[in-house]
JSON list of C-alpha atoms in Angstrom, two decimals:
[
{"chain": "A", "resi": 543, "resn": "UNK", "atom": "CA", "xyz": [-94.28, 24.52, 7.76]},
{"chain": "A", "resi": 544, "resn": "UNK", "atom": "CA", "xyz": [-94.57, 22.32, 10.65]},
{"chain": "A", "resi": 545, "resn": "UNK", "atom": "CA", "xyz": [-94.14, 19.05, 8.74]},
{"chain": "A", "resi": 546, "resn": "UNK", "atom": "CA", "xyz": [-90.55, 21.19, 7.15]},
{"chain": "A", "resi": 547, "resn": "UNK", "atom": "CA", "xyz": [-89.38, 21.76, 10.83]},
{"chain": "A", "resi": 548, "resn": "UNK", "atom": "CA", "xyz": [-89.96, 18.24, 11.84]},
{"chain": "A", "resi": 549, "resn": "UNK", "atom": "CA", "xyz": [-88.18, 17.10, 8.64]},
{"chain": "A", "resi": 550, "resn": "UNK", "atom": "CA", "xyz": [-85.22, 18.81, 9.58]},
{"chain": "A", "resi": 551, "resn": "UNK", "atom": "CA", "xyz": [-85.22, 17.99, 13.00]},
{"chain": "A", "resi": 552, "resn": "UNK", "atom": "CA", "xyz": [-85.01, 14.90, 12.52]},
{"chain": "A", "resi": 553, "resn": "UNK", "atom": "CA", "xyz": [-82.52, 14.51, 9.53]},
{"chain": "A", "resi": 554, "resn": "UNK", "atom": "CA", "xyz": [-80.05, 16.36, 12.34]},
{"chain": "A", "resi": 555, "resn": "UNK", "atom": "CA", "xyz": [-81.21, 13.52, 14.75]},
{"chain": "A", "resi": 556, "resn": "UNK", "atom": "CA", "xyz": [-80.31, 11.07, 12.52]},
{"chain": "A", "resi": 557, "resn": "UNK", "atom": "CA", "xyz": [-77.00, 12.66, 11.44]},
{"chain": "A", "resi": 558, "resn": "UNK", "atom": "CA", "xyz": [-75.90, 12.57, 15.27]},
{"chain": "A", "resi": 559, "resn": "UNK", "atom": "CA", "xyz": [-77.13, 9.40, 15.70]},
{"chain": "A", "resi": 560, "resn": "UNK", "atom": "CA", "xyz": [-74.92, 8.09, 12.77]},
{"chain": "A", "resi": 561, "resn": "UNK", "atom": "CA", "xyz": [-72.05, 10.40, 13.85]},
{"chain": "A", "resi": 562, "resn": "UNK", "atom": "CA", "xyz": [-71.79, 8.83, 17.04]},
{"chain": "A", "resi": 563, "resn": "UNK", "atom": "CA", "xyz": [-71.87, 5.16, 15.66]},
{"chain": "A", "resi": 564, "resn": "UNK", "atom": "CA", "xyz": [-69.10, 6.22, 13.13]},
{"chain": "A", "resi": 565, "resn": "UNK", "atom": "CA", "xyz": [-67.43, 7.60, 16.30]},
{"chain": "A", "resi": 566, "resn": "UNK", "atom": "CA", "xyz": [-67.92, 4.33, 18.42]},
{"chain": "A", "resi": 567, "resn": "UNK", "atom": "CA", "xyz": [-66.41, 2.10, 16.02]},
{"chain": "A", "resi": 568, "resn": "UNK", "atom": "CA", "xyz": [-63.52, 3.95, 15.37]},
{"chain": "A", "resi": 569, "resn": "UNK", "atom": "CA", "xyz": [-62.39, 3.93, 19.21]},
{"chain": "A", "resi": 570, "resn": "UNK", "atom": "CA", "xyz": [-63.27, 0.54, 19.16]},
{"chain": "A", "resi": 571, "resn": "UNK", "atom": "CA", "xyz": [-60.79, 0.17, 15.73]},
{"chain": "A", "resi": 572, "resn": "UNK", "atom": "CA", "xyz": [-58.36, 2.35, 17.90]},
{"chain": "A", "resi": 573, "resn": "UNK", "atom": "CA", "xyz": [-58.21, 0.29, 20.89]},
{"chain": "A", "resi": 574, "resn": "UNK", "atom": "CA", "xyz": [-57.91, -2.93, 18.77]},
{"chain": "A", "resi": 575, "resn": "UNK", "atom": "CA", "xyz": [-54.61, -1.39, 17.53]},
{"chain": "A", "resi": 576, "resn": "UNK", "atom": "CA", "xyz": [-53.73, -0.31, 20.78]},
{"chain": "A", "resi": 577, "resn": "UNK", "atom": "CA", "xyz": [-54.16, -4.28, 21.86]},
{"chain": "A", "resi": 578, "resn": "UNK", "atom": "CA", "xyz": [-52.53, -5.46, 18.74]},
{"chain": "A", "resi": 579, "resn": "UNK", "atom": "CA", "xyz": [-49.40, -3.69, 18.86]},
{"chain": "A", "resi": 580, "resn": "UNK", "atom": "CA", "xyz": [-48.65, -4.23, 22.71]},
{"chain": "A", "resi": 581, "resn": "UNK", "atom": "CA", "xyz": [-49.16, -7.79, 21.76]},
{"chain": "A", "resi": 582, "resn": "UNK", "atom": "CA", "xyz": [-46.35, -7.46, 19.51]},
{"chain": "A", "resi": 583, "resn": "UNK", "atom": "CA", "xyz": [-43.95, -5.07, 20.96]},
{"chain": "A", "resi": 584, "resn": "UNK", "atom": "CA", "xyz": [-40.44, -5.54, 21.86]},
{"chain": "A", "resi": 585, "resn": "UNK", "atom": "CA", "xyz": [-40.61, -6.77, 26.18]},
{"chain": "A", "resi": 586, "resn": "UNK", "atom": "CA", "xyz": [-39.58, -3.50, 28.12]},
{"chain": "A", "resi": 587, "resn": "UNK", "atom": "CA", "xyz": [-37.51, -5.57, 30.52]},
{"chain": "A", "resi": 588, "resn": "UNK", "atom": "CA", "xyz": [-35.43, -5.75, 27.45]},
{"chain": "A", "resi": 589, "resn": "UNK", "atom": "CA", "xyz": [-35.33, -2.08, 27.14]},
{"chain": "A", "resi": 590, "resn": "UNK", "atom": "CA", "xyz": [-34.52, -1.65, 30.63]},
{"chain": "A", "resi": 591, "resn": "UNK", "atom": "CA", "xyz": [-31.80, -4.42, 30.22]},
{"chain": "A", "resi": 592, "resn": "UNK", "atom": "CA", "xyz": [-29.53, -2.30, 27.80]},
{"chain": "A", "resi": 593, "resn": "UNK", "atom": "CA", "xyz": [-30.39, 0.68, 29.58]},
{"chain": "A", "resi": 594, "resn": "UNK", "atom": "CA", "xyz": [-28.54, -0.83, 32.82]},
{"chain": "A", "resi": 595, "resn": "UNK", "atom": "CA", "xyz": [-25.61, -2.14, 30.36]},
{"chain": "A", "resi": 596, "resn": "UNK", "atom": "CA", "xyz": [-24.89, 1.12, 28.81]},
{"chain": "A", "resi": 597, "resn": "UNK", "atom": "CA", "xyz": [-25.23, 2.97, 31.94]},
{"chain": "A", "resi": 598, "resn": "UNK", "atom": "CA", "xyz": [-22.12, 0.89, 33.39]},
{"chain": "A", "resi": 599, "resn": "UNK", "atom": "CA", "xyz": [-20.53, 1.12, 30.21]},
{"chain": "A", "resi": 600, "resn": "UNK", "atom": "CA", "xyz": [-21.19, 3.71, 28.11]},
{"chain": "A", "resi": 601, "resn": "UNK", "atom": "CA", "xyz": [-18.60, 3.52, 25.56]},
{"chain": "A", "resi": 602, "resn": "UNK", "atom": "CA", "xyz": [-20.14, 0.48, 24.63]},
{"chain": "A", "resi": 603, "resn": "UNK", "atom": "CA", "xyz": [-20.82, 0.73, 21.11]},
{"chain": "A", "resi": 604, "resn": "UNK", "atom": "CA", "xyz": [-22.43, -2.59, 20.88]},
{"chain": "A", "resi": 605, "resn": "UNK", "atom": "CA", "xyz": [-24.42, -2.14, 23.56]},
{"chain": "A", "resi": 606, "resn": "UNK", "atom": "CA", "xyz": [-26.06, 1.73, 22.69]},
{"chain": "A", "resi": 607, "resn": "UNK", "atom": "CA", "xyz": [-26.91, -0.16, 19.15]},
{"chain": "A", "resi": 608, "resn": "UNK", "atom": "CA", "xyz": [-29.02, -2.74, 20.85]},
{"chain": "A", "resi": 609, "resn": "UNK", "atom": "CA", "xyz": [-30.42, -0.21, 23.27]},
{"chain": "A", "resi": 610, "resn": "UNK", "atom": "CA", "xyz": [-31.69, 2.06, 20.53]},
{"chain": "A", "resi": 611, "resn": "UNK", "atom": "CA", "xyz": [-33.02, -1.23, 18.64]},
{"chain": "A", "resi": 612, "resn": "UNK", "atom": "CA", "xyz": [-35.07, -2.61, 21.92]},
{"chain": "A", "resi": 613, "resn": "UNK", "atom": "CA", "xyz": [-36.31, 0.75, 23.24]},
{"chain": "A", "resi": 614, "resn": "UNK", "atom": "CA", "xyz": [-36.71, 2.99, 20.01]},
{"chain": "A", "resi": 615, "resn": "UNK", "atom": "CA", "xyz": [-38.36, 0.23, 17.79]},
{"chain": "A", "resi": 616, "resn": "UNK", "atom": "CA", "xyz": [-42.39, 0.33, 19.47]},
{"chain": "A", "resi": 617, "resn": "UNK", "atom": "CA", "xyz": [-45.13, 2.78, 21.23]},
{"chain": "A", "resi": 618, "resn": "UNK", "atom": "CA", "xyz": [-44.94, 3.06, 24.51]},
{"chain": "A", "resi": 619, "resn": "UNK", "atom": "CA", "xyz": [-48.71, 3.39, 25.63]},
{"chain": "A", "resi": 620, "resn": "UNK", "atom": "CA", "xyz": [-48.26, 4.93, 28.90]},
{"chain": "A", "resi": 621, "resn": "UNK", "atom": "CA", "xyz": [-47.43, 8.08, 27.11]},
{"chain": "A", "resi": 622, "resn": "UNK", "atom": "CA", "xyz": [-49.91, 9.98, 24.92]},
{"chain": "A", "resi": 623, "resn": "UNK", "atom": "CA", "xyz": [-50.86, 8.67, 21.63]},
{"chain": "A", "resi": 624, "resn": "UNK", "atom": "CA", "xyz": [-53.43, 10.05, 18.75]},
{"chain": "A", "resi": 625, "resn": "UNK", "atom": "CA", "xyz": [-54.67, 8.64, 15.95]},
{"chain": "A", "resi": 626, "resn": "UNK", "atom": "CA", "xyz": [-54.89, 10.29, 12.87]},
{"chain": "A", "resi": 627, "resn": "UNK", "atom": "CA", "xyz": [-55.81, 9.93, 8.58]},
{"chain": "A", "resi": 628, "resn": "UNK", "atom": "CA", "xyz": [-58.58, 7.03, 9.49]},
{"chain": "A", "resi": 629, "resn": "UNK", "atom": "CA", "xyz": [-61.00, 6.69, 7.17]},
{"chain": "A", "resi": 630, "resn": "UNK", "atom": "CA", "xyz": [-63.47, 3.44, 5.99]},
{"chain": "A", "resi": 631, "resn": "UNK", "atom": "CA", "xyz": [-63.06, 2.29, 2.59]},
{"chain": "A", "resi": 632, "resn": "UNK", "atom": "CA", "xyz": [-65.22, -0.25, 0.89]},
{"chain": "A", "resi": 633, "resn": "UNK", "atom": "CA", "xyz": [-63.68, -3.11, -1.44]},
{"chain": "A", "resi": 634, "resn": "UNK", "atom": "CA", "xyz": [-65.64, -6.34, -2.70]},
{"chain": "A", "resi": 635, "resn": "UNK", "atom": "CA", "xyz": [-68.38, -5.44, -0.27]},
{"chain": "A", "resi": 636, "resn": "UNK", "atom": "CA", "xyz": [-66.04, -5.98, 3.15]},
{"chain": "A", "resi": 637, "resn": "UNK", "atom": "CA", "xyz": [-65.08, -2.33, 4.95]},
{"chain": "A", "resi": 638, "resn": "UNK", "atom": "CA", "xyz": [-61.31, -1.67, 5.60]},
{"chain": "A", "resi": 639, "resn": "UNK", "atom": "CA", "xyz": [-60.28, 1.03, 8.09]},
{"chain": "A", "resi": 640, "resn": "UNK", "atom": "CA", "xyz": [-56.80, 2.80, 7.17]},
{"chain": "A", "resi": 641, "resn": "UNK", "atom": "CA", "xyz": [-55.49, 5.22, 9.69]},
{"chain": "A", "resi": 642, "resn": "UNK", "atom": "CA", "xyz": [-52.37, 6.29, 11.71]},
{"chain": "A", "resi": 643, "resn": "UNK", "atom": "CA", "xyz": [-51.14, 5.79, 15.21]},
{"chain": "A", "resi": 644, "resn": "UNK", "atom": "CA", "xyz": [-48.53, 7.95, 16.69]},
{"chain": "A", "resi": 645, "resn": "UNK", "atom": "CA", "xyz": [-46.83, 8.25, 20.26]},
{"chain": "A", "resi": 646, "resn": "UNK", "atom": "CA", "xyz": [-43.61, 8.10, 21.46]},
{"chain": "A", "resi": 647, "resn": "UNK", "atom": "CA", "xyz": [-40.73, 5.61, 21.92]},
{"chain": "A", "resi": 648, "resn": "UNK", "atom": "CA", "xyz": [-39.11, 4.67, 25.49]},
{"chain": "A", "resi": 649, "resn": "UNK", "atom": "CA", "xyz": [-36.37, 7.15, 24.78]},
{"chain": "A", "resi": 650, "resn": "UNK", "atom": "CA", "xyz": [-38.93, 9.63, 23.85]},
{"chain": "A", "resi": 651, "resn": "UNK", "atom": "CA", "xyz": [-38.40, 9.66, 20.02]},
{"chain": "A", "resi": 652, "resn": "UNK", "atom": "CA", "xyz": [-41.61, 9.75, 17.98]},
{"chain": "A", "resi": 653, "resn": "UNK", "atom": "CA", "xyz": [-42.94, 6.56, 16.13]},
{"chain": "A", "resi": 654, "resn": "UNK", "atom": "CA", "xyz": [-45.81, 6.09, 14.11]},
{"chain": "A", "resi": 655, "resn": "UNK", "atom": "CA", "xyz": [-47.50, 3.30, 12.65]},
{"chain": "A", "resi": 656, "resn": "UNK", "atom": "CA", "xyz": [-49.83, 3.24, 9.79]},
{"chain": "A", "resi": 657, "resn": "UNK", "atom": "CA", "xyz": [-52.55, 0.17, 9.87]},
{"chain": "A", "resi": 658, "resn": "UNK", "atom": "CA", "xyz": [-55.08, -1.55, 7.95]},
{"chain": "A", "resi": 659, "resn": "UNK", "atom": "CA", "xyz": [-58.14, -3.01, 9.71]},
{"chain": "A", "resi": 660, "resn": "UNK", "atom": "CA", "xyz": [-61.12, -5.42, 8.29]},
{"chain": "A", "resi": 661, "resn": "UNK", "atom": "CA", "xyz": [-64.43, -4.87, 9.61]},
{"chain": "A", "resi": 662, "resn": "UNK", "atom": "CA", "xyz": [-66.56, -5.34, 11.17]},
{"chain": "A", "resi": 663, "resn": "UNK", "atom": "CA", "xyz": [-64.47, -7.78, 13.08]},
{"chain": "A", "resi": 664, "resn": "UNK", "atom": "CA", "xyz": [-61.70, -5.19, 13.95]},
{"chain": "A", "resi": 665, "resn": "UNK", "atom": "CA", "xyz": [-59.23, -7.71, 12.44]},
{"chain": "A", "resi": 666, "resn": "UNK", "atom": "CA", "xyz": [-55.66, -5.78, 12.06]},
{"chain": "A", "resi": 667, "resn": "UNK", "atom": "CA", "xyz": [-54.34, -7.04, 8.26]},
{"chain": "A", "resi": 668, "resn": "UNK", "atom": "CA", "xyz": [-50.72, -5.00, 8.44]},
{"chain": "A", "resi": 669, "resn": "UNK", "atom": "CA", "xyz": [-49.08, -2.67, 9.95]},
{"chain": "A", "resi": 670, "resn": "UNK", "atom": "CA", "xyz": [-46.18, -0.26, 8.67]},
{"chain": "A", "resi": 671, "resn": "UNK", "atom": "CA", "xyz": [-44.05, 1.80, 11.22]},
{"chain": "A", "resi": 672, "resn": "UNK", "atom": "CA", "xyz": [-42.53, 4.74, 10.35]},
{"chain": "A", "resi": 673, "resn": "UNK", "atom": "CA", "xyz": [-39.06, 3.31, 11.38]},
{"chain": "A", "resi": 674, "resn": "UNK", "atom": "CA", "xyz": [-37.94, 0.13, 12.85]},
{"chain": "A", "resi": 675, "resn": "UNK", "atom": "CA", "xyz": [-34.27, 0.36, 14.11]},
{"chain": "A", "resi": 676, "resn": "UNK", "atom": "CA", "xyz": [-34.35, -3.16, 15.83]},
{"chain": "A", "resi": 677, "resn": "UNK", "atom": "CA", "xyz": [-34.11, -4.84, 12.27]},
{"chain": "A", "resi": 678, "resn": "UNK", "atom": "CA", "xyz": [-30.67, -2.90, 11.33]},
{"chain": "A", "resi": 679, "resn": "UNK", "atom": "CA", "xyz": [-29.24, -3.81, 15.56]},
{"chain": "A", "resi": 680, "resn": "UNK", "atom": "CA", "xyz": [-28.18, -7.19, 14.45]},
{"chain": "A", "resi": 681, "resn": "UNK", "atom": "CA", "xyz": [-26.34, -6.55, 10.77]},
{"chain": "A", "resi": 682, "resn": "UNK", "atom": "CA", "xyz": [-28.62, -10.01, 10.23]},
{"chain": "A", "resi": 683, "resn": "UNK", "atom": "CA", "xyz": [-29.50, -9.31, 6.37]},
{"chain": "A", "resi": 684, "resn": "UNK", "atom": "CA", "xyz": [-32.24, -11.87, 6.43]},
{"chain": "A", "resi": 685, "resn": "UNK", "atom": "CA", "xyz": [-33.94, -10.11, 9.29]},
{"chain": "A", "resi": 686, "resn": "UNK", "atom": "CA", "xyz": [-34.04, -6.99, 7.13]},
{"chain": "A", "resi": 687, "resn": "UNK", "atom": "CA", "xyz": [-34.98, -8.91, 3.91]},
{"chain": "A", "resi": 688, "resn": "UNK", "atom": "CA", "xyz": [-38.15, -10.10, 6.13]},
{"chain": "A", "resi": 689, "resn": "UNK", "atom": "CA", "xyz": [-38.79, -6.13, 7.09]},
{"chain": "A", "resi": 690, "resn": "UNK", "atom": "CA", "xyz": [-38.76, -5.54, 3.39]},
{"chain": "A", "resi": 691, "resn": "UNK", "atom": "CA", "xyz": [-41.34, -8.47, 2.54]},
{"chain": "A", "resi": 692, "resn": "UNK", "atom": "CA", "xyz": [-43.65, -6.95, 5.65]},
{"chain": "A", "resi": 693, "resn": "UNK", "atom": "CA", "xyz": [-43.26, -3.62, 3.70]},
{"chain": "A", "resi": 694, "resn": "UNK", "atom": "CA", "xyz": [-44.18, -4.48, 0.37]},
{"chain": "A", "resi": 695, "resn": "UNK", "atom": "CA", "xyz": [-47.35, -6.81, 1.71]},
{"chain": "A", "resi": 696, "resn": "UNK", "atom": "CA", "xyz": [-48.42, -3.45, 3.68]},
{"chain": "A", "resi": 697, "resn": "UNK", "atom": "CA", "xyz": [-47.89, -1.51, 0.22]},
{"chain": "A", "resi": 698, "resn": "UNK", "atom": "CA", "xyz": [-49.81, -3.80, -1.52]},
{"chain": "A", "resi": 699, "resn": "UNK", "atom": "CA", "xyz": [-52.55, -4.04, 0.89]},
{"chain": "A", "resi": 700, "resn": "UNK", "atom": "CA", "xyz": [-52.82, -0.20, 1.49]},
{"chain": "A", "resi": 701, "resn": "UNK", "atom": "CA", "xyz": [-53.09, -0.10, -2.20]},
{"chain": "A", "resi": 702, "resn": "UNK", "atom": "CA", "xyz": [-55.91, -2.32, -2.76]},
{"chain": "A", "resi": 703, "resn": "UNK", "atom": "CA", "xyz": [-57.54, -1.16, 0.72]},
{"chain": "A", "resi": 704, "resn": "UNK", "atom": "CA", "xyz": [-56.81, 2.28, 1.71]},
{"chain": "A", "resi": 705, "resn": "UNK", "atom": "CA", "xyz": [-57.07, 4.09, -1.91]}
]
């Protein structure tokens, strides 16, 4: 009997034990995204730039299409974000991490982002937002033939990885 309650004392130990490391990595996955997509966000002084030009001229069609592209295209991390769907996935012996971010945009719209992480080095392969108006702001039709490439590789990848 005693031998029985140690047993199961210590298979709970261990659970927690491995619970909490499962737990560690993923905020350390988390703020690796975090890092990686302020890295590769859109400059809020740009944001802020339109803002000023609409505001004197608000008629501006030109202008409120640019806006919307530079401060509705990214996260902004000093509002709250959660991450959700992560989950480890094992292919050819390396562990991928899949998972969504979501926040909010500078004009308060909500963007998410799903991502694709190699471990254990926390190296982001892809990411896939859930909109990007900045690419459709210029009319440029090569610009949105390149979003369309970064879609399908993400595709692809999430196929192979996240499934």
């Amino acid at each position: 009997m005693r031998s029985l309650v140690l047993s199961a004392l210590f298979l709970t130990a261990i659970t927690q034990v491995s619970y909490g490391q499962e737990n560690i990595e993923y905020n350390e996955i988390q703020q690796n995204v975090i890092n990686f997509l302020e890295r590769v966000a859109i400059s809020s002084a740009s944001c802020d730039l339109f803002k000023e030009l609409l505001a004197k001229n608000p008629s501006n069609e030109n202008n409120k299409k640019i806006m919307l592209g530079y401060c509705d295209s990214d996260i902004d991390f000093s509002k709250p974000i959660s991450f959700s769907e992560m989950s480890t996935h094992e292919f050819e012996g390396v562990s991928y991490v899949c998972g969504i971010i979501s926040g909010r945009t500078k004009i308060n719209k909500k963007l998410g982002a799903r991502f694709i992480s190699a471990e254990p080095y926390h190296l982001i392969l892809n990411v896939k937002y859930s909109r990007r108006p900045i690419i459709y702001t210029s009319d440029n039709a090569y610009l949105a033939n390149e979003y369309h490439l970064q879609l399908r590789s993400f595709n692809e990848l999430n196929e192979k990885y996240c499934q």
